[in-house]
mmCIF file of C-alpha atoms and ligand atoms in Angstrom:
data_model
loop_
_atom_site.group_PDB
_atom_site.id
_atom_site.type_symbol
_atom_site.label_atom_id
_atom_site.label_comp_id
_atom_site.label_asym_id
_atom_site.label_seq_id
_atom_site.Cartn_x
_atom_site.Cartn_y
_atom_site.Cartn_z
ATOM 1 C CA MET A 1 -25.832 -8.165 -18.761
ATOM 2 C CA LEU A 2 -23.072 -5.560 -18.217
ATOM 3 C CA THR A 3 -19.669 -6.515 -19.655
ATOM 4 C CA ILE A 4 -16.426 -4.702 -20.025
ATOM 5 C CA ASN A 5 -17.419 -3.415 -23.487
ATOM 6 C CA ASP A 6 -19.926 -1.157 -21.614
ATOM 7 C CA PHE A 7 -17.238 0.818 -19.886
ATOM 8 C CA ASN A 8 -14.124 2.805 -20.373
ATOM 9 C CA PHE A 9 -11.472 2.017 -17.830
ATOM 10 C CA LYS A 10 -9.239 5.109 -18.279
ATOM 11 C CA ASN A 11 -7.479 5.856 -14.917
ATOM 12 C CA GLU A 12 -9.378 3.015 -13.156
ATOM 13 C CA LYS A 13 -7.623 0.402 -11.013
ATOM 14 C CA VAL A 14 -9.696 -2.632 -12.022
ATOM 15 C CA LEU A 15 -9.816 -5.538 -9.654
ATOM 16 C CA ILE A 16 -10.284 -8.614 -11.778
ATOM 17 C CA ARG A 17 -11.289 -11.997 -10.273
ATOM 18 C CA VAL A 18 -9.465 -14.255 -12.761
ATOM 19 C CA ASP A 19 -9.113 -18.088 -12.819
ATOM 20 C CA PHE A 20 -5.376 -18.667 -12.802
ATOM 21 C CA ASN A 21 -5.740 -21.953 -11.080
ATOM 22 C CA VAL A 22 -3.270 -23.580 -13.545
ATOM 23 C CA PRO A 23 -1.578 -26.941 -13.156
ATOM 24 C CA LEU A 24 2.104 -26.623 -12.092
ATOM 25 C CA ASP A 25 4.649 -29.507 -12.506
ATOM 26 C CA ALA A 26 7.202 -30.464 -9.936
ATOM 27 C CA HIS A 27 9.502 -27.694 -11.028
ATOM 28 C CA PHE A 28 6.632 -25.189 -10.897
ATOM 29 C CA ASN A 29 6.397 -24.865 -14.630
ATOM 30 C CA ILE A 30 2.889 -24.253 -15.944
ATOM 31 C CA SER A 31 1.910 -27.474 -17.776
ATOM 32 C CA ASP A 32 -1.259 -25.809 -19.275
ATOM 33 C CA ASP A 33 -1.642 -22.089 -19.455
ATOM 34 C CA SER A 34 -4.983 -21.969 -21.274
ATOM 35 C CA ARG A 35 -6.902 -20.504 -18.364
ATOM 36 C CA MET A 36 -4.407 -17.568 -18.332
ATOM 37 C CA ARG A 37 -4.593 -17.131 -22.191
ATOM 38 C CA ALA A 38 -8.353 -16.971 -22.018
ATOM 39 C CA THR A 39 -8.310 -14.027 -19.696
ATOM 40 C CA ILE A 40 -5.797 -11.857 -21.716
ATOM 41 C CA PRO A 41 -8.460 -10.182 -23.945
ATOM 42 C CA THR A 42 -10.145 -8.819 -20.742
ATOM 43 C CA ILE A 43 -6.837 -7.661 -19.358
ATOM 44 C CA GLN A 44 -5.874 -6.079 -22.647
ATOM 45 C CA LYS A 45 -9.112 -4.079 -23.002
ATOM 46 C CA ILE A 46 -8.661 -2.522 -19.653
ATOM 47 C CA LEU A 47 -4.923 -1.713 -20.246
ATOM 48 C CA ASN A 48 -5.815 -0.293 -23.766
ATOM 49 C CA ASP A 49 -8.330 1.952 -22.371
ATOM 50 C CA GLY A 50 -5.734 3.433 -20.110
ATOM 51 C CA GLY A 51 -6.435 1.612 -16.849
ATOM 52 C CA SER A 52 -4.538 -0.824 -14.766
ATOM 53 C CA CYS A 53 -5.316 -4.346 -13.642
ATOM 54 C CA ILE A 54 -5.186 -5.979 -10.120
ATOM 55 C CA LEU A 55 -5.453 -9.620 -10.688
ATOM 56 C CA MET A 56 -6.847 -11.916 -7.907
ATOM 57 C CA SER A 57 -7.001 -15.767 -8.112
ATOM 58 C CA HIS A 58 -6.818 -18.888 -6.266
ATOM 59 C CA LEU A 59 -4.351 -21.583 -6.970
ATOM 60 C CA GLY A 60 -4.831 -25.137 -5.853
ATOM 61 C CA ARG A 61 -6.223 -25.977 -2.429
ATOM 62 C CA PRO A 62 -4.027 -24.853 0.245
ATOM 63 C CA LYS A 63 -5.034 -26.221 3.616
ATOM 64 C CA GLU A 64 -3.591 -24.087 6.346
ATOM 65 C CA GLY A 65 -2.106 -20.602 5.635
ATOM 66 C CA THR A 66 0.663 -19.995 2.993
ATOM 67 C CA ALA A 67 2.603 -22.676 1.167
ATOM 68 C CA ASP A 68 5.160 -22.027 -1.585
ATOM 69 C CA LYS A 69 3.781 -24.672 -3.857
ATOM 70 C CA PHE A 70 0.496 -22.890 -4.098
ATOM 71 C CA SER A 71 2.133 -19.375 -4.539
ATOM 72 C CA LEU A 72 1.013 -17.389 -7.607
ATOM 73 C CA ARG A 73 4.551 -15.947 -7.781
ATOM 74 C CA HIS A 74 5.276 -19.116 -10.007
ATOM 75 C CA ILE A 75 3.155 -17.661 -12.834
ATOM 76 C CA VAL A 76 4.531 -14.005 -12.807
ATOM 77 C CA ASP A 77 6.904 -14.568 -15.605
ATOM 78 C CA ARG A 78 4.337 -16.291 -17.852
ATOM 79 C CA LEU A 79 1.983 -13.382 -17.196
ATOM 80 C CA LYS A 80 4.693 -10.955 -18.301
ATOM 81 C CA GLU A 81 5.166 -12.907 -21.555
ATOM 82 C CA LEU A 82 1.424 -13.119 -22.304
ATOM 83 C CA THR A 83 0.709 -9.504 -21.600
ATOM 84 C CA ASN A 84 3.962 -7.769 -22.587
ATOM 85 C CA THR A 85 3.864 -5.242 -19.805
ATOM 86 C CA VAL A 86 5.059 -4.603 -16.311
ATOM 87 C CA VAL A 87 3.703 -7.136 -13.770
ATOM 88 C CA HIS A 88 4.219 -6.476 -10.038
ATOM 89 C CA PHE A 89 3.535 -9.215 -7.445
ATOM 90 C CA ALA A 90 2.043 -8.523 -3.990
ATOM 91 C CA PRO A 91 3.146 -11.398 -1.724
ATOM 92 C CA ASP A 92 0.086 -10.961 0.443
ATOM 93 C CA CYS A 93 -3.306 -10.279 -1.226
ATOM 94 C CA ILE A 94 -4.284 -7.844 1.458
ATOM 95 C CA GLY A 95 -2.467 -5.483 3.940
ATOM 96 C CA ASP A 96 -0.091 -2.474 3.618
ATOM 97 C CA GLU A 97 2.163 -3.759 1.001
ATOM 98 C CA ALA A 98 -0.705 -4.647 -1.420
ATOM 99 C CA LEU A 99 -2.237 -1.179 -0.686
ATOM 100 C CA SER A 100 0.997 0.599 -1.499
ATOM 101 C CA LEU A 101 1.661 -1.531 -4.656
ATOM 102 C CA SER A 102 -1.849 -0.644 -5.816
ATOM 103 C CA ALA A 103 -1.379 3.006 -5.044
ATOM 104 C CA ASN A 104 1.791 3.104 -7.107
ATOM 105 C CA LEU A 105 0.476 1.088 -9.899
ATOM 106 C CA LYS A 106 0.615 3.074 -13.216
ATOM 107 C CA ASN A 107 -1.909 2.826 -15.974
ATOM 108 C CA GLY A 108 -1.003 -0.043 -18.418
ATOM 109 C CA GLU A 109 0.558 -2.106 -15.616
ATOM 110 C CA ILE A 110 -0.580 -5.215 -13.791
ATOM 111 C CA LEU A 111 -0.484 -6.082 -10.221
ATOM 112 C CA LEU A 112 -0.992 -9.824 -9.356
ATOM 113 C CA LEU A 113 -2.041 -10.624 -5.841
ATOM 114 C CA GLU A 114 -0.854 -13.798 -3.922
ATOM 115 C CA ASN A 115 -3.296 -16.660 -3.574
ATOM 116 C CA LEU A 116 -6.506 -15.693 -2.052
ATOM 117 C CA ARG A 117 -6.927 -19.149 -0.541
ATOM 118 C CA PHE A 118 -4.079 -18.418 1.800
ATOM 119 C CA TYR A 119 -6.896 -16.639 3.782
ATOM 120 C CA LYS A 120 -9.711 -19.184 5.023
ATOM 121 C CA GLU A 121 -11.805 -15.888 4.944
ATOM 122 C CA GLU A 122 -11.922 -16.288 1.063
ATOM 123 C CA GLU A 123 -13.840 -19.464 0.945
ATOM 124 C CA LYS A 124 -15.993 -18.314 3.933
ATOM 125 C CA GLY A 125 -17.198 -15.287 1.967
ATOM 126 C CA ASP A 126 -15.918 -13.056 4.770
ATOM 127 C CA LEU A 127 -17.270 -9.442 4.498
ATOM 128 C CA ALA A 128 -14.295 -7.691 6.286
ATOM 129 C CA PHE A 129 -11.814 -9.705 4.004
ATOM 130 C CA ALA A 130 -13.760 -8.739 0.905
ATOM 131 C CA GLN A 131 -13.697 -5.069 1.877
ATOM 132 C CA LYS A 132 -9.832 -5.235 2.310
ATOM 133 C CA LEU A 133 -9.634 -6.610 -1.101
ATOM 134 C CA ALA A 134 -12.111 -3.973 -2.443
ATOM 135 C CA ASN A 135 -9.856 -1.213 -1.033
ATOM 136 C CA LEU A 136 -7.258 -2.133 -3.485
ATOM 137 C CA GLY A 137 -9.219 -1.119 -6.698
ATOM 138 C CA THR A 138 -11.801 1.302 -8.036
ATOM 139 C CA PHE A 139 -13.684 -1.083 -10.280
ATOM 140 C CA TYR A 140 -14.570 -4.767 -10.034
ATOM 141 C CA VAL A 141 -14.638 -7.297 -12.950
ATOM 142 C CA ASN A 142 -15.589 -11.055 -12.589
ATOM 143 C CA ASP A 143 -13.933 -13.154 -15.204
ATOM 144 C CA ALA A 144 -13.728 -16.506 -13.280
ATOM 145 C CA PHE A 145 -16.618 -18.659 -14.437
ATOM 146 C CA GLY A 146 -15.070 -21.749 -12.777
ATOM 147 C CA THR A 147 -15.879 -20.375 -9.304
ATOM 148 C CA ALA A 148 -19.032 -18.615 -10.214
ATOM 149 C CA HIS A 149 -21.050 -21.169 -8.203
ATOM 150 C CA ARG A 150 -19.318 -20.245 -5.093
ATOM 151 C CA ALA A 151 -20.267 -17.190 -2.751
ATOM 152 C CA HIS A 152 -16.605 -16.596 -1.964
ATOM 153 C CA ALA A 153 -15.332 -13.104 -0.909
ATOM 154 C CA SER A 154 -13.566 -12.383 -4.207
ATOM 155 C CA THR A 155 -16.255 -14.026 -6.422
ATOM 156 C CA SER A 156 -19.397 -12.714 -4.869
ATOM 157 C CA ILE A 157 -19.212 -10.624 -1.644
ATOM 158 C CA ILE A 158 -16.728 -8.114 -2.905
ATOM 159 C CA ALA A 159 -19.231 -7.003 -5.551
ATOM 160 C CA ARG A 160 -21.358 -5.215 -3.102
ATOM 161 C CA PHE A 161 -18.614 -2.597 -2.753
ATOM 162 C CA PHE A 162 -18.799 -1.659 -6.369
ATOM 163 C CA ASN A 163 -22.380 -0.610 -7.132
ATOM 164 C CA GLY A 164 -22.403 0.876 -10.639
ATOM 165 C CA LYS A 165 -18.790 -0.034 -11.069
ATOM 166 C CA LYS A 166 -18.768 -3.843 -11.625
ATOM 167 C CA CYS A 167 -19.254 -6.044 -14.690
ATOM 168 C CA PHE A 168 -18.359 -9.356 -16.311
ATOM 169 C CA GLY A 169 -15.135 -9.948 -18.206
ATOM 170 C CA TYR A 170 -15.211 -11.635 -21.762
ATOM 171 C CA VAL A 171 -14.677 -15.117 -20.300
ATOM 172 C CA MET A 172 -17.658 -14.852 -18.110
ATOM 173 C CA ALA A 173 -19.733 -13.104 -20.557
ATOM 174 C CA ASN A 174 -19.069 -15.806 -23.216
ATOM 175 C CA GLU A 175 -19.891 -18.612 -20.752
ATOM 176 C CA ILE A 176 -23.185 -17.076 -19.712
ATOM 177 C CA ALA A 177 -24.118 -16.188 -23.322
ATOM 178 C CA ASN A 178 -23.504 -19.695 -24.573
ATOM 179 C CA ALA A 179 -25.322 -21.330 -21.593
ATOM 180 C CA LYS A 180 -28.246 -18.925 -21.974
ATOM 181 C CA LYS A 181 -28.467 -19.766 -25.727
ATOM 182 C CA VAL A 182 -29.208 -23.515 -24.719
ATOM 183 C CA LEU A 183 -31.268 -22.731 -21.666
ATOM 184 C CA ASP A 184 -33.455 -19.820 -22.807
ATOM 185 C CA ASN A 185 -34.103 -20.251 -26.391
ATOM 186 C CA PRO A 186 -32.829 -23.497 -27.985
ATOM 187 C CA GLN A 187 -33.399 -24.241 -31.503
ATOM 188 C CA ARG A 188 -35.389 -27.458 -31.708
ATOM 189 C CA PRO A 189 -34.998 -30.406 -31.477
ATOM 190 C CA PHE A 190 -32.814 -30.044 -28.521
ATOM 191 C CA THR A 191 -31.025 -33.024 -27.232
ATOM 192 C CA ALA A 192 -29.274 -33.144 -23.823
ATOM 193 C CA ILE A 193 -26.764 -35.826 -23.372
ATOM 194 C CA VAL A 194 -25.951 -36.785 -19.824
ATOM 195 C CA GLY A 195 -23.293 -39.437 -18.831
ATOM 196 C CA GLY A 196 -20.665 -40.105 -16.169
ATOM 197 C CA ALA A 197 -20.237 -42.253 -13.118
ATOM 198 C CA LYS A 198 -22.906 -41.441 -10.783
ATOM 199 C CA VAL A 199 -26.624 -40.862 -11.265
ATOM 200 C CA SER A 200 -26.723 -38.982 -7.931
ATOM 201 C CA ASP A 201 -24.627 -36.145 -9.294
ATOM 202 C CA LYS A 202 -26.843 -35.736 -12.366
ATOM 203 C CA LEU A 203 -30.378 -36.181 -10.894
ATOM 204 C CA LEU A 204 -30.940 -32.443 -10.578
ATOM 205 C CA ILE A 205 -29.604 -31.609 -14.027
ATOM 206 C CA ILE A 206 -31.759 -34.227 -15.648
ATOM 207 C CA GLU A 207 -34.868 -32.997 -13.795
ATOM 208 C CA ASN A 208 -34.230 -29.473 -14.731
ATOM 209 C CA LEU A 209 -33.475 -30.418 -18.417
ATOM 210 C CA MET A 210 -36.727 -32.096 -18.679
ATOM 211 C CA GLN A 211 -38.413 -28.766 -18.601
ATOM 212 C CA ILE A 212 -36.456 -27.625 -21.783
ATOM 213 C CA ALA A 213 -35.192 -30.581 -23.788
ATOM 214 C CA ASP A 214 -36.922 -32.640 -26.353
ATOM 215 C CA THR A 215 -34.707 -35.572 -25.794
ATOM 216 C CA ILE A 216 -32.473 -36.644 -22.977
ATOM 217 C CA ILE A 217 -29.800 -39.295 -23.671
ATOM 218 C CA VAL A 218 -28.454 -41.117 -20.563
ATOM 219 C CA GLY A 219 -25.232 -43.049 -20.890
ATOM 220 C CA GLY A 220 -22.138 -43.971 -18.826
ATOM 221 C CA GLY A 221 -22.019 -45.765 -15.451
ATOM 222 C CA MET A 222 -25.165 -44.034 -14.256
ATOM 223 C CA ALA A 223 -27.367 -45.780 -16.981
ATOM 224 C CA TYR A 224 -26.892 -49.149 -14.922
ATOM 225 C CA THR A 225 -28.994 -47.748 -11.960
ATOM 226 C CA PHE A 226 -31.808 -47.141 -14.339
ATOM 227 C CA ALA A 227 -31.413 -50.656 -15.920
ATOM 228 C CA LYS A 228 -31.457 -52.420 -12.537
ATOM 229 C CA ALA A 229 -34.448 -50.285 -11.388
ATOM 230 C CA MET A 230 -36.347 -51.489 -14.356
ATOM 231 C CA GLY A 231 -35.643 -55.052 -13.220
ATOM 232 C CA GLY A 232 -32.607 -55.925 -15.389
ATOM 233 C CA ALA A 233 -29.450 -57.873 -14.474
ATOM 234 C CA ILE A 234 -26.422 -55.569 -14.496
ATOM 235 C CA GLY A 235 -23.686 -57.975 -13.053
ATOM 236 C CA SER A 236 -21.143 -55.921 -11.129
ATOM 237 C CA SER A 237 -21.637 -52.570 -13.189
ATOM 238 C CA LEU A 238 -21.784 -49.387 -11.276
ATOM 239 C CA CYS A 239 -25.050 -48.929 -9.415
ATOM 240 C CA GLU A 240 -26.455 -46.750 -6.708
ATOM 241 C CA ASP A 241 -29.327 -48.761 -5.271
ATOM 242 C CA ASP A 242 -30.666 -46.024 -3.133
ATOM 243 C CA ARG A 243 -31.382 -44.020 -6.189
ATOM 244 C CA MET A 244 -33.165 -46.670 -8.094
ATOM 245 C CA PRO A 245 -36.633 -45.366 -7.093
ATOM 246 C CA LEU A 246 -35.609 -41.879 -8.348
ATOM 247 C CA THR A 247 -34.625 -43.203 -11.673
ATOM 248 C CA LEU A 248 -38.098 -44.790 -12.068
ATOM 249 C CA GLU A 249 -39.608 -41.421 -11.091
ATOM 250 C CA LEU A 250 -37.484 -39.709 -13.787
ATOM 251 C CA ILE A 251 -38.814 -42.175 -16.399
ATOM 252 C CA GLU A 252 -42.287 -41.526 -15.400
ATOM 253 C CA LYS A 253 -41.892 -37.713 -15.467
ATOM 254 C CA ALA A 254 -40.281 -37.893 -18.881
ATOM 255 C CA LYS A 255 -43.389 -39.841 -20.136
ATOM 256 C CA ALA A 256 -45.813 -37.342 -18.666
ATOM 257 C CA LYS A 257 -43.900 -34.419 -20.221
ATOM 258 C CA GLY A 258 -43.542 -36.088 -23.566
ATOM 259 C CA VAL A 259 -39.745 -35.817 -23.444
ATOM 260 C CA LYS A 260 -37.972 -38.677 -25.067
ATOM 261 C CA LEU A 261 -35.690 -40.332 -22.401
ATOM 262 C CA LEU A 262 -33.184 -42.647 -24.265
ATOM 263 C CA LEU A 263 -31.249 -45.191 -22.258
ATOM 264 C CA PRO A 264 -28.542 -47.500 -23.737
ATOM 265 C CA GLU A 265 -29.960 -50.701 -25.007
ATOM 266 C CA ASP A 266 -26.524 -52.588 -24.872
ATOM 267 C CA SER A 267 -23.062 -52.318 -23.408
ATOM 268 C CA LYS A 268 -19.441 -53.429 -24.007
ATOM 269 C CA ILE A 269 -18.857 -55.513 -20.804
ATOM 270 C CA ALA A 270 -15.672 -56.412 -19.144
ATOM 271 C CA ASN A 271 -14.645 -59.064 -16.540
ATOM 272 C CA LYS A 272 -12.469 -56.486 -14.654
ATOM 273 C CA PHE A 273 -12.057 -52.718 -14.450
ATOM 274 C CA ALA A 274 -8.923 -52.727 -16.800
ATOM 275 C CA ASN A 275 -7.997 -52.011 -20.358
ATOM 276 C CA ASP A 276 -6.757 -55.527 -20.930
ATOM 277 C CA ALA A 277 -10.063 -57.106 -19.595
ATOM 278 C CA GLU A 278 -11.904 -59.903 -21.321
ATOM 279 C CA THR A 279 -14.729 -58.186 -23.181
ATOM 280 C CA SER A 280 -18.016 -58.869 -25.091
ATOM 281 C CA PHE A 281 -21.217 -57.090 -25.866
ATOM 282 C CA CYS A 282 -24.747 -57.689 -24.374
ATOM 283 C CA ASN A 283 -27.980 -56.082 -23.670
ATOM 284 C CA ASN A 284 -28.161 -53.827 -20.559
ATOM 285 C CA ASP A 285 -30.659 -56.065 -18.733
ATOM 286 C CA VAL A 286 -28.861 -59.365 -19.055
ATOM 287 C CA ILE A 287 -25.296 -58.625 -17.987
ATOM 288 C CA PRO A 288 -23.798 -61.842 -16.550
ATOM 289 C CA ASP A 289 -22.441 -61.952 -12.992
ATOM 290 C CA GLY A 290 -18.779 -61.170 -12.912
ATOM 291 C CA PHE A 291 -19.020 -58.712 -15.808
ATOM 292 C CA MET A 292 -19.505 -54.976 -15.710
ATOM 293 C CA GLY A 293 -20.601 -52.431 -18.330
ATOM 294 C CA LEU A 294 -17.719 -50.055 -19.188
ATOM 295 C CA ASP A 295 -19.016 -48.565 -22.375
ATOM 296 C CA ILE A 296 -22.222 -48.243 -24.314
ATOM 297 C CA GLY A 297 -22.639 -51.010 -27.067
ATOM 298 C CA PRO A 298 -23.218 -50.799 -30.877
ATOM 299 C CA LYS A 299 -27.016 -50.571 -30.652
ATOM 300 C CA ALA A 300 -26.984 -47.832 -28.197
ATOM 301 C CA ILE A 301 -24.334 -46.090 -30.469
ATOM 302 C CA ALA A 302 -26.670 -46.421 -33.555
ATOM 303 C CA ALA A 303 -29.705 -45.093 -31.577
ATOM 304 C CA PHE A 304 -27.848 -42.152 -29.926
ATOM 305 C CA THR A 305 -26.132 -41.181 -33.295
ATOM 306 C CA LYS A 306 -29.326 -41.031 -35.103
ATOM 307 C CA GLU A 307 -30.968 -38.908 -32.322
ATOM 308 C CA ILE A 308 -28.068 -36.428 -31.974
ATOM 309 C CA GLU A 309 -27.699 -36.050 -35.794
ATOM 310 C CA ALA A 310 -31.351 -34.997 -35.994
ATOM 311 C CA SER A 311 -31.026 -32.146 -33.427
ATOM 312 C CA GLN A 312 -30.492 -28.396 -33.852
ATOM 313 C CA THR A 313 -29.179 -28.004 -30.352
ATOM 314 C CA VAL A 314 -27.072 -30.301 -28.211
ATOM 315 C CA LEU A 315 -25.771 -30.032 -24.741
ATOM 316 C CA TRP A 316 -23.359 -32.720 -23.602
ATOM 317 C CA ASN A 317 -22.302 -33.383 -20.104
ATOM 318 C CA GLY A 318 -20.447 -36.573 -19.070
ATOM 319 C CA PRO A 319 -18.864 -39.522 -20.893
ATOM 320 C CA MET A 320 -20.575 -42.676 -22.257
ATOM 321 C CA GLY A 321 -18.121 -44.978 -20.784
ATOM 322 C CA VAL A 322 -14.607 -45.253 -19.178
ATOM 323 C CA PHE A 323 -13.049 -43.251 -22.105
ATOM 324 C CA GLU A 324 -9.629 -42.923 -20.358
ATOM 325 C CA MET A 325 -9.120 -46.628 -21.417
ATOM 326 C CA SER A 326 -8.759 -47.098 -25.133
ATOM 327 C CA ASN A 327 -10.947 -50.297 -25.134
ATOM 328 C CA PHE A 328 -13.779 -48.413 -23.635
ATOM 329 C CA GLU A 329 -13.590 -44.978 -25.386
ATOM 330 C CA ASN A 330 -15.663 -45.918 -28.517
ATOM 331 C CA GLY A 331 -19.054 -44.877 -27.179
ATOM 332 C CA THR A 332 -17.899 -41.455 -26.000
ATOM 333 C CA LYS A 333 -15.844 -41.052 -29.194
ATOM 334 C CA SER A 334 -18.962 -41.747 -31.364
ATOM 335 C CA VAL A 335 -21.065 -39.325 -29.379
ATOM 336 C CA ALA A 336 -18.261 -36.729 -29.802
ATOM 337 C CA ASN A 337 -18.199 -37.309 -33.593
ATOM 338 C CA SER A 338 -21.978 -37.069 -33.782
ATOM 339 C CA VAL A 339 -21.904 -33.716 -31.855
ATOM 340 C CA ALA A 340 -19.244 -32.374 -34.166
ATOM 341 C CA SER A 341 -21.029 -33.704 -37.283
ATOM 342 C CA VAL A 342 -24.315 -31.959 -36.162
ATOM 343 C CA THR A 343 -22.495 -28.685 -35.529
ATOM 344 C CA GLN A 344 -20.710 -28.730 -38.900
ATOM 345 C CA LYS A 345 -24.154 -28.935 -40.388
ATOM 346 C CA GLY A 346 -25.263 -25.629 -38.730
ATOM 347 C CA GLY A 347 -26.433 -26.951 -35.252
ATOM 348 C CA PHE A 348 -25.323 -25.488 -31.846
ATOM 349 C CA SER A 349 -23.404 -27.612 -29.442
ATOM 350 C CA LEU A 350 -22.208 -26.727 -25.913
ATOM 351 C CA ILE A 351 -20.006 -29.227 -24.057
ATOM 352 C CA GLY A 352 -18.948 -29.016 -20.571
ATOM 353 C CA GLY A 353 -19.140 -29.645 -16.855
ATOM 354 C CA GLY A 354 -16.192 -31.996 -16.404
ATOM 355 C CA ASP A 355 -15.089 -34.963 -18.314
ATOM 356 C CA SER A 356 -16.901 -34.522 -21.551
ATOM 357 C CA ALA A 357 -14.654 -31.304 -22.173
ATOM 358 C CA ALA A 358 -11.643 -33.495 -21.510
ATOM 359 C CA ALA A 359 -13.088 -36.067 -23.946
ATOM 360 C CA ILE A 360 -13.679 -33.772 -26.719
ATOM 361 C CA TYR A 361 -9.989 -32.482 -26.407
ATOM 362 C CA GLN A 362 -8.869 -36.156 -26.356
ATOM 363 C CA PHE A 363 -10.413 -36.736 -29.558
ATOM 364 C CA GLY A 364 -9.230 -33.593 -31.186
ATOM 365 C CA LEU A 365 -12.693 -32.347 -31.853
ATOM 366 C CA ALA A 366 -12.790 -29.091 -29.672
ATOM 367 C CA ASP A 367 -12.666 -26.857 -32.754
ATOM 368 C CA LYS A 368 -15.526 -28.767 -34.422
ATOM 369 C CA VAL A 369 -18.111 -28.017 -31.757
ATOM 370 C CA SER A 370 -19.725 -24.589 -30.946
ATOM 371 C CA TYR A 371 -18.461 -24.051 -27.438
ATOM 372 C CA VAL A 372 -16.549 -26.057 -24.915
ATOM 373 C CA SER A 373 -17.089 -24.576 -21.434
ATOM 374 C CA THR A 374 -14.390 -24.085 -18.847
ATOM 375 C CA GLY A 375 -16.997 -24.236 -16.086
ATOM 376 C CA GLY A 376 -17.092 -27.684 -14.650
ATOM 377 C CA GLY A 377 -19.361 -27.503 -11.427
ATOM 378 C CA ALA A 378 -20.413 -23.830 -12.342
ATOM 379 C CA LEU A 379 -21.866 -25.066 -15.650
ATOM 380 C CA LEU A 380 -23.577 -28.015 -14.088
ATOM 381 C CA GLU A 381 -25.172 -25.799 -11.451
ATOM 382 C CA TYR A 382 -26.253 -23.351 -14.034
ATOM 383 C CA PHE A 383 -28.027 -26.215 -15.934
ATOM 384 C CA GLU A 384 -29.524 -27.469 -12.705
ATOM 385 C CA GLY A 385 -31.426 -24.125 -12.667
ATOM 386 C CA LYS A 386 -29.609 -22.655 -9.733
ATOM 387 C CA ILE A 387 -28.724 -18.947 -9.425
ATOM 388 C CA LEU A 388 -24.888 -18.728 -9.414
ATOM 389 C CA PRO A 389 -23.645 -16.229 -6.754
ATOM 390 C CA GLY A 390 -20.790 -14.866 -9.016
ATOM 391 C CA ILE A 391 -23.455 -13.939 -11.570
ATOM 392 C CA GLN A 392 -26.022 -12.570 -9.222
ATOM 393 C CA ALA A 393 -23.367 -10.318 -7.487
ATOM 394 C CA ILE A 394 -22.752 -8.488 -10.745
ATOM 395 C CA ASN A 395 -26.394 -8.289 -11.827
ATOM 396 C CA ASP A 396 -27.775 -7.066 -8.463
ATOM 397 C CA GLU A 397 -27.069 -3.793 -6.893
ATOM 398 C CA GLN A 398 -26.608 -4.762 -3.148
ATOM 399 C CA ALA A 399 -26.478 -2.783 0.168
ATOM 400 C CA GLU A 400 -22.817 -2.267 1.142
ATOM 401 C CA ALA A 401 -22.954 -4.240 4.415
HETATM 402 P P1 AMP B 501 -18.490 -37.822 -13.803
HETATM 403 O O1 AMP B 501 -17.349 -37.088 -13.248
HETATM 404 O O2 AMP B 501 -19.437 -38.178 -12.948
HETATM 405 O O3 AMP B 501 -18.954 -37.074 -15.139
HETATM 406 O O4 AMP B 501 -18.027 -39.219 -14.291
HETATM 407 C C1 AMP B 501 -16.861 -39.353 -15.280
HETATM 408 C C2 AMP B 501 -16.198 -40.700 -14.952
HETATM 409 O O5 AMP B 501 -17.203 -41.609 -15.171
HETATM 410 C C3 AMP B 501 -15.000 -40.922 -16.053
HETATM 411 O O6 AMP B 501 -13.864 -41.024 -15.255
HETATM 412 C C4 AMP B 501 -15.461 -42.290 -16.570
HETATM 413 O O7 AMP B 501 -14.374 -43.145 -16.534
HETATM 414 C C5 AMP B 501 -16.424 -42.781 -15.543
HETATM 415 N N1 AMP B 501 -17.413 -43.763 -16.110
HETATM 416 C C6 AMP B 501 -18.274 -43.562 -17.371
HETATM 417 N N2 AMP B 501 -18.823 -44.611 -17.590
HETATM 418 C C7 AMP B 501 -18.537 -45.664 -16.595
HETATM 419 C C8 AMP B 501 -18.887 -47.021 -16.498
HETATM 420 N N3 AMP B 501 -19.663 -47.612 -17.212
HETATM 421 N N4 AMP B 501 -18.309 -47.673 -15.334
HETATM 422 C C9 AMP B 501 -17.482 -46.955 -14.572
HETATM 423 N N5 AMP B 501 -17.125 -45.631 -14.821
HETATM 424 C C10 AMP B 501 -17.582 -45.054 -15.685
#
């Protein structure tokens, strides 16, 4: 895996695909700049080598052409503060002005390009658009793991114009190394915890993890589809009836492979989807009509805790309940605590792919686990066993057109 540590960037104009898709408030102030801060070491390495950086990113989901609320100009000042150097801004990511700003860029300086998604060609992976971007630089670095599962112009197609002159930035390299640690060579026992609302979103990941994990723990809303498929009464809990046969297949596959598939035995149930609902506890196969399971119950917590704490490697994707409501956060919090505890005892833990990362921050445990991925959908697809276009584009030498 080639990273920026394998190159010297003196006199190179390095096009870096970054993820500066930061949240902006109503006054265009950045409410969380962690994605920007994460990329600073990559930028600094290139500037310190005596090169310059041309940064490209998307921001939000602009529908049609340009829109000021999605302009990356709002982040220029913050970028100057974080990098302590000259930052130029190209109000169009391609075209004559961008070309001339790039030509005049001095070593040690940064050029930030306007939002790539102002062009529909970006998400379409348009080759001519990718070439126009490529013309701005002499070297390509991908440091945007969050979009690595997309074959967009700036994340994948562009790489074919930089054979021998392309690599991963530190953010990408770190994400890949941590995911590989779990997928390729996990210390055993390896427990994968999968939760969240919908089983349909997680079927592929469960199937793929069955090839690797010793134990798979299933929690959250998706567990009720399993419970109903096995003949249980689940009241008005979340359920995807059309997926019930697939859940039974998963149970059979796990048995055949000798993988322990742990489902929650009980739930905290509620008479409405609200924090002030009337609640009680019951087993997952006898949830009364008019009640829904919104969190795993004490028996499930005890069983999951025991299993997690006996593991050497833990992958966690998806909450155990509606953790956004304080009355239904306990299951997710207990799992988070167990994951932190096993890490403190020397195990390896990787958290990511959406809401479990949010949960680990909510409970203040982010620095007590081994790695919290920034990847969302990209991490999920990686664990589904898919080849990510953003990774493949760097690893493969490709024909130019
Ligand atoms: P996902 O994006 O699929 O990982 O799902 C995360 C969402 O699932 C969170 O917003 C949780 O509130 C929700 N969730 C987890 N457990 C349940 C449940 N038992 N009932 C309804 N929603 C749930």
